[in-house]
């Protein structure tokens, strides 16, 4: 019987064999982590990006920053929004169409981690209180789904935020955005950065 058929018909016996030998399906010992590699700046059209590989699992994250009116209940903070895509090419089980429950759950979990760990100081994304704040959109594409996509996607998001720079922009007396030359040496992923973008 082929291994794939045996795994499908007798999953408990299949995995019990590997546990008895203290090895994983890819031959690694149980206690050995997968190899990890991170490459920043791989998407030149994005404000920040990162490609992360954990074993064969591969995730690409790209961040775009855009000024937007802040929420009335939070006039001095920006927002970070994360979406996760599982395209059909990432796994045999993936299907085209609407976002899957797995991808939505992964995106929500990443946003929770970013908030709870204070990875991004949202107050430093304020351009002018009550007028403009930065909206950071991070799109994650899972290129190869071989398990552990939450770890790979989270690392890719943090890498993209670390790679991104906040453009220099102010608000004039008419409430219009004035884009300055150059960039602030401050990144959304640096929660302890000293630069302040309040613009007051």
PDB file of C-alpha atoms in Angstrom:
ATOM      1  CA  UNK A   1       0.000   0.000   0.000  1.00  0.00           C
ATOM      2  CA  UNK A   2       1.277   3.438  -0.902  1.00  0.00           C
ATOM      3  CA  UNK A   3       2.176   5.788   1.955  1.00  0.00           C
ATOM      4  CA  UNK A   4      -0.437   8.382   0.949  1.00  0.00           C
ATOM      5  CA  UNK A   5      -3.217   5.783   0.904  1.00  0.00           C
ATOM      6  CA  UNK A   6      -2.057   4.285   4.228  1.00  0.00           C
ATOM      7  CA  UNK A   7      -2.009   7.769   5.807  1.00  0.00           C
ATOM      8  CA  UNK A   8      -5.555   8.437   4.593  1.00  0.00           C
ATOM      9  CA  UNK A   9      -6.976   5.067   5.672  1.00  0.00           C
ATOM     10  CA  UNK A  10      -5.065   4.571   8.928  1.00  0.00           C
ATOM     11  CA  UNK A  11      -3.993   8.034  10.142  1.00  0.00           C
ATOM     12  CA  UNK A  12      -3.481   7.025  13.788  1.00  0.00           C
ATOM     13  CA  UNK A  13      -1.218   4.106  12.922  1.00  0.00           C
ATOM     14  CA  UNK A  14       0.616   6.248  10.371  1.00  0.00           C
ATOM     15  CA  UNK A  15       1.508   8.985  12.845  1.00  0.00           C
ATOM     16  CA  UNK A  16       2.085   6.549  15.712  1.00  0.00           C
ATOM     17  CA  UNK A  17       4.940   5.014  13.695  1.00  0.00           C
ATOM     18  CA  UNK A  18       6.742   8.360  13.492  1.00  0.00           C
ATOM     19  CA  UNK A  19       6.167   9.090  17.169  1.00  0.00           C
ATOM     20  CA  UNK A  20       7.629   5.700  18.100  1.00  0.00           C
ATOM     21  CA  UNK A  21      10.737   6.529  16.061  1.00  0.00           C
ATOM     22  CA  UNK A  22      10.809  10.107  17.492  1.00  0.00           C
ATOM     23  CA  UNK A  23      10.950  11.621  14.018  1.00  0.00           C
ATOM     24  CA  UNK A  24       8.753  13.952  11.986  1.00  0.00           C
ATOM     25  CA  UNK A  25       7.343  13.214   8.558  1.00  0.00           C
ATOM     26  CA  UNK A  26      10.205  15.117   6.896  1.00  0.00           C
ATOM     27  CA  UNK A  27      12.838  13.121   8.801  1.00  0.00           C
ATOM     28  CA  UNK A  28      13.665  15.737  11.455  1.00  0.00           C
ATOM     29  CA  UNK A  29      13.935  14.738  15.114  1.00  0.00           C
ATOM     30  CA  UNK A  30      10.876  15.840  17.088  1.00  0.00           C
ATOM     31  CA  UNK A  31      12.780  18.544  18.973  1.00  0.00           C
ATOM     32  CA  UNK A  32      14.501  20.095  15.937  1.00  0.00           C
ATOM     33  CA  UNK A  33      12.901  23.264  14.553  1.00  0.00           C
ATOM     34  CA  UNK A  34      12.584  23.914  10.845  1.00  0.00           C
ATOM     35  CA  UNK A  35      15.195  26.024   9.099  1.00  0.00           C
ATOM     36  CA  UNK A  36      14.169  29.694   8.910  1.00  0.00           C
ATOM     37  CA  UNK A  37      15.180  32.299   6.335  1.00  0.00           C
ATOM     38  CA  UNK A  38      14.036  35.932   5.993  1.00  0.00           C
ATOM     39  CA  UNK A  39      14.593  38.292   3.064  1.00  0.00           C
ATOM     40  CA  UNK A  40      13.498  41.940   3.314  1.00  0.00           C
ATOM     41  CA  UNK A  41      12.703  44.408   0.535  1.00  0.00           C
ATOM     42  CA  UNK A  42      11.686  41.785  -2.009  1.00  0.00           C
ATOM     43  CA  UNK A  43       8.690  43.763  -3.370  1.00  0.00           C
ATOM     44  CA  UNK A  44       9.952  47.090  -4.697  1.00  0.00           C
ATOM     45  CA  UNK A  45       6.460  48.523  -5.274  1.00  0.00           C
ATOM     46  CA  UNK A  46       5.536  48.134  -1.590  1.00  0.00           C
ATOM     47  CA  UNK A  47       6.500  50.420   1.288  1.00  0.00           C
ATOM     48  CA  UNK A  48       7.925  47.391   3.074  1.00  0.00           C
ATOM     49  CA  UNK A  49       8.084  43.678   2.389  1.00  0.00           C
ATOM     50  CA  UNK A  50       9.519  40.391   3.579  1.00  0.00           C
ATOM     51  CA  UNK A  51       9.735  36.822   2.324  1.00  0.00           C
ATOM     52  CA  UNK A  52       9.886  34.170   5.037  1.00  0.00           C
ATOM     53  CA  UNK A  53      10.565  30.462   4.700  1.00  0.00           C
ATOM     54  CA  UNK A  54      10.112  28.075   7.610  1.00  0.00           C
ATOM     55  CA  UNK A  55      10.999  24.700   6.227  1.00  0.00           C
ATOM     56  CA  UNK A  56       9.045  24.501   2.992  1.00  0.00           C
ATOM     57  CA  UNK A  57       6.286  26.819   4.186  1.00  0.00           C
ATOM     58  CA  UNK A  58       6.742  30.187   2.451  1.00  0.00           C
ATOM     59  CA  UNK A  59       4.947  33.476   3.127  1.00  0.00           C
ATOM     60  CA  UNK A  60       5.334  36.821   1.386  1.00  0.00           C
ATOM     61  CA  UNK A  61       4.144  40.006   3.131  1.00  0.00           C
ATOM     62  CA  UNK A  62       3.890  43.465   1.575  1.00  0.00           C
ATOM     63  CA  UNK A  63       2.948  46.637   3.477  1.00  0.00           C
ATOM     64  CA  UNK A  64       1.419  49.787   2.004  1.00  0.00           C
ATOM     65  CA  UNK A  65       0.911  53.031   3.935  1.00  0.00           C
ATOM     66  CA  UNK A  66      -1.838  55.488   3.106  1.00  0.00           C
ATOM     67  CA  UNK A  67      -3.097  58.548   5.020  1.00  0.00           C
ATOM     68  CA  UNK A  68      -6.727  58.332   6.101  1.00  0.00           C
ATOM     69  CA  UNK A  69      -9.044  60.098   8.550  1.00  0.00           C
ATOM     70  CA  UNK A  70      -8.777  58.423  11.966  1.00  0.00           C
ATOM     71  CA  UNK A  71     -11.725  56.916  13.774  1.00  0.00           C
ATOM     72  CA  UNK A  72     -13.703  59.527  15.750  1.00  0.00           C
ATOM     73  CA  UNK A  73     -13.287  57.417  18.888  1.00  0.00           C
ATOM     74  CA  UNK A  74      -9.488  57.237  18.391  1.00  0.00           C
ATOM     75  CA  UNK A  75      -8.437  60.545  16.802  1.00  0.00           C
ATOM     76  CA  UNK A  76      -4.723  60.213  17.535  1.00  0.00           C
ATOM     77  CA  UNK A  77      -3.925  56.659  16.447  1.00  0.00           C
ATOM     78  CA  UNK A  78      -3.395  54.877  13.158  1.00  0.00           C
ATOM     79  CA  UNK A  79      -4.399  51.350  12.229  1.00  0.00           C
ATOM     80  CA  UNK A  80      -2.696  48.209  10.992  1.00  0.00           C
ATOM     81  CA  UNK A  81      -4.802  45.829   8.946  1.00  0.00           C
ATOM     82  CA  UNK A  82      -3.667  42.350   7.924  1.00  0.00           C
ATOM     83  CA  UNK A  83      -5.091  40.075   5.251  1.00  0.00           C
ATOM     84  CA  UNK A  84      -3.886  36.542   4.534  1.00  0.00           C
ATOM     85  CA  UNK A  85      -4.367  34.841   1.191  1.00  0.00           C
ATOM     86  CA  UNK A  86      -4.125  31.089   0.570  1.00  0.00           C
ATOM     87  CA  UNK A  87      -4.019  30.921  -3.253  1.00  0.00           C
ATOM     88  CA  UNK A  88      -4.659  27.602  -5.005  1.00  0.00           C
ATOM     89  CA  UNK A  89      -0.950  27.209  -5.780  1.00  0.00           C
ATOM     90  CA  UNK A  90       0.024  26.981  -2.095  1.00  0.00           C
ATOM     91  CA  UNK A  91      -1.408  23.507  -1.463  1.00  0.00           C
ATOM     92  CA  UNK A  92      -3.340  20.749  -3.173  1.00  0.00           C
ATOM     93  CA  UNK A  93      -6.255  21.332  -0.795  1.00  0.00           C
ATOM     94  CA  UNK A  94      -6.475  25.089  -1.508  1.00  0.00           C
ATOM     95  CA  UNK A  95      -9.308  26.283  -3.737  1.00  0.00           C
ATOM     96  CA  UNK A  96      -9.970  29.574  -5.541  1.00  0.00           C
ATOM     97  CA  UNK A  97     -12.747  31.816  -4.351  1.00  0.00           C
ATOM     98  CA  UNK A  98     -13.597  33.609  -1.142  1.00  0.00           C
ATOM     99  CA  UNK A  99     -11.091  33.797   1.751  1.00  0.00           C
ATOM    100  CA  UNK A 100     -11.078  30.596   3.760  1.00  0.00           C
ATOM    101  CA  UNK A 101     -11.818  30.327   7.460  1.00  0.00           C
ATOM    102  CA  UNK A 102      -8.178  29.388   7.990  1.00  0.00           C
ATOM    103  CA  UNK A 103      -6.875  32.533   6.288  1.00  0.00           C
ATOM    104  CA  UNK A 104      -9.309  34.792   8.162  1.00  0.00           C
ATOM    105  CA  UNK A 105      -8.444  33.175  11.480  1.00  0.00           C
ATOM    106  CA  UNK A 106      -4.740  33.568  10.743  1.00  0.00           C
ATOM    107  CA  UNK A 107      -5.177  37.277   9.905  1.00  0.00           C
ATOM    108  CA  UNK A 108      -7.152  37.944  13.090  1.00  0.00           C
ATOM    109  CA  UNK A 109      -4.566  36.144  15.201  1.00  0.00           C
ATOM    110  CA  UNK A 110      -1.718  38.160  13.687  1.00  0.00           C
ATOM    111  CA  UNK A 111      -3.548  41.428  14.378  1.00  0.00           C
ATOM    112  CA  UNK A 112      -4.091  40.275  17.976  1.00  0.00           C
ATOM    113  CA  UNK A 113      -0.389  39.512  18.399  1.00  0.00           C
ATOM    114  CA  UNK A 114       0.690  42.841  16.891  1.00  0.00           C
ATOM    115  CA  UNK A 115      -1.644  44.691  19.259  1.00  0.00           C
ATOM    116  CA  UNK A 116      -0.968  42.681  22.429  1.00  0.00           C
ATOM    117  CA  UNK A 117       2.819  42.725  21.930  1.00  0.00           C
ATOM    118  CA  UNK A 118       2.812  46.440  20.993  1.00  0.00           C
ATOM    119  CA  UNK A 119       4.778  45.667  17.847  1.00  0.00           C
ATOM    120  CA  UNK A 120       3.534  48.946  16.370  1.00  0.00           C
ATOM    121  CA  UNK A 121       2.942  52.061  18.468  1.00  0.00           C
ATOM    122  CA  UNK A 122      -0.276  53.192  16.820  1.00  0.00           C
ATOM    123  CA  UNK A 123       0.047  56.706  18.257  1.00  0.00           C
ATOM    124  CA  UNK A 124       3.210  57.204  16.220  1.00  0.00           C
ATOM    125  CA  UNK A 125       1.102  56.640  13.111  1.00  0.00           C
ATOM    126  CA  UNK A 126      -0.814  59.864  13.803  1.00  0.00           C
ATOM    127  CA  UNK A 127      -0.139  62.616  11.244  1.00  0.00           C
ATOM    128  CA  UNK A 128      -2.423  65.288  12.754  1.00  0.00           C
ATOM    129  CA  UNK A 129      -4.831  64.551  15.559  1.00  0.00           C
ATOM    130  CA  UNK A 130      -8.394  64.156  14.340  1.00  0.00           C
ATOM    131  CA  UNK A 131      -7.410  64.882  10.725  1.00  0.00           C
ATOM    132  CA  UNK A 132      -5.087  62.219   9.322  1.00  0.00           C
ATOM    133  CA  UNK A 133      -3.366  59.063  10.511  1.00  0.00           C
ATOM    134  CA  UNK A 134      -1.489  56.336   8.691  1.00  0.00           C
ATOM    135  CA  UNK A 135      -3.418  53.243   7.657  1.00  0.00           C
ATOM    136  CA  UNK A 136      -0.974  50.371   7.233  1.00  0.00           C
ATOM    137  CA  UNK A 137      -2.292  47.531   5.072  1.00  0.00           C
ATOM    138  CA  UNK A 138      -0.245  44.343   5.147  1.00  0.00           C
ATOM    139  CA  UNK A 139      -1.124  41.657   2.615  1.00  0.00           C
ATOM    140  CA  UNK A 140       0.255  38.166   3.170  1.00  0.00           C
ATOM    141  CA  UNK A 141       0.420  35.557   0.419  1.00  0.00           C
ATOM    142  CA  UNK A 142       1.185  31.990   1.424  1.00  0.00           C
ATOM    143  CA  UNK A 143       3.183  30.637  -1.498  1.00  0.00           C
ATOM    144  CA  UNK A 144       3.759  27.150  -0.082  1.00  0.00           C
ATOM    145  CA  UNK A 145       1.591  25.686   2.688  1.00  0.00           C
ATOM    146  CA  UNK A 146       3.500  22.913   4.421  1.00  0.00           C
ATOM    147  CA  UNK A 147       2.148  23.553   7.907  1.00  0.00           C
ATOM    148  CA  UNK A 148       2.808  26.274  10.457  1.00  0.00           C
ATOM    149  CA  UNK A 149       1.479  29.126   8.295  1.00  0.00           C
ATOM    150  CA  UNK A 150       0.705  31.286  11.342  1.00  0.00           C
ATOM    151  CA  UNK A 151       4.385  31.343  12.317  1.00  0.00           C
ATOM    152  CA  UNK A 152       5.531  32.087   8.765  1.00  0.00           C
ATOM    153  CA  UNK A 153       2.863  34.740   8.150  1.00  0.00           C
ATOM    154  CA  UNK A 154       3.545  36.485  11.468  1.00  0.00           C
ATOM    155  CA  UNK A 155       7.294  36.587  10.812  1.00  0.00           C
ATOM    156  CA  UNK A 156       6.630  37.959   7.319  1.00  0.00           C
ATOM    157  CA  UNK A 157       4.319  40.690   8.655  1.00  0.00           C
ATOM    158  CA  UNK A 158       6.813  41.786  11.307  1.00  0.00           C
ATOM    159  CA  UNK A 159       9.586  41.736   8.694  1.00  0.00           C
ATOM    160  CA  UNK A 160       7.529  43.891   6.315  1.00  0.00           C
ATOM    161  CA  UNK A 161       6.774  46.394   9.084  1.00  0.00           C
ATOM    162  CA  UNK A 162      10.437  46.552  10.027  1.00  0.00           C
ATOM    163  CA  UNK A 163      11.344  47.117   6.381  1.00  0.00           C
ATOM    164  CA  UNK A 164       8.787  49.904   5.820  1.00  0.00           C
ATOM    165  CA  UNK A 165       9.486  53.606   6.310  1.00  0.00           C
ATOM    166  CA  UNK A 166       6.946  56.296   7.082  1.00  0.00           C
ATOM    167  CA  UNK A 167       6.996  59.047   4.418  1.00  0.00           C
ATOM    168  CA  UNK A 168       7.449  62.642   5.506  1.00  0.00           C
ATOM    169  CA  UNK A 169       4.084  64.370   5.349  1.00  0.00           C
ATOM    170  CA  UNK A 170       2.429  67.317   7.100  1.00  0.00           C
ATOM    171  CA  UNK A 171      -1.010  68.930   7.102  1.00  0.00           C
ATOM    172  CA  UNK A 172      -1.318  72.590   6.082  1.00  0.00           C
ATOM    173  CA  UNK A 173      -3.768  75.180   7.426  1.00  0.00           C
ATOM    174  CA  UNK A 174      -6.379  74.090   4.878  1.00  0.00           C
ATOM    175  CA  UNK A 175      -6.219  70.486   6.056  1.00  0.00           C
ATOM    176  CA  UNK A 176      -4.401  69.366   2.921  1.00  0.00           C
ATOM    177  CA  UNK A 177      -1.545  66.886   2.950  1.00  0.00           C
ATOM    178  CA  UNK A 178       1.877  68.311   2.139  1.00  0.00           C
ATOM    179  CA  UNK A 179       4.349  65.655   1.104  1.00  0.00           C
ATOM    180  CA  UNK A 180       7.962  66.440   1.936  1.00  0.00           C
ATOM    181  CA  UNK A 181      11.139  65.201   0.272  1.00  0.00           C
ATOM    182  CA  UNK A 182      12.945  62.236   1.684  1.00  0.00           C
ATOM    183  CA  UNK A 183      11.728  59.911   4.412  1.00  0.00           C
ATOM    184  CA  UNK A 184      11.666  59.877   8.163  1.00  0.00           C
ATOM    185  CA  UNK A 185      14.136  57.430   9.638  1.00  0.00           C
ATOM    186  CA  UNK A 186      11.300  55.717  11.454  1.00  0.00           C
ATOM    187  CA  UNK A 187       9.628  52.442  10.720  1.00  0.00           C
ATOM    188  CA  UNK A 188       6.137  51.268  11.692  1.00  0.00           C
ATOM    189  CA  UNK A 189       7.647  48.181  13.287  1.00  0.00           C
ATOM    190  CA  UNK A 190       9.832  50.214  15.660  1.00  0.00           C
ATOM    191  CA  UNK A 191       7.540  50.653  18.635  1.00  0.00           C
ATOM    192  CA  UNK A 192      10.234  52.474  20.617  1.00  0.00           C
ATOM    193  CA  UNK A 193      11.189  54.968  17.896  1.00  0.00           C
ATOM    194  CA  UNK A 194      11.807  58.506  19.132  1.00  0.00           C
ATOM    195  CA  UNK A 195      10.444  60.334  16.090  1.00  0.00           C
ATOM    196  CA  UNK A 196       6.969  61.783  16.556  1.00  0.00           C
ATOM    197  CA  UNK A 197       4.582  62.235  13.628  1.00  0.00           C
ATOM    198  CA  UNK A 198       1.753  64.059  15.378  1.00  0.00           C
ATOM    199  CA  UNK A 199       2.231  67.141  13.181  1.00  0.00           C
ATOM    200  CA  UNK A 200       0.760  69.512  15.824  1.00  0.00           C
TER     201      UNK A 200
END
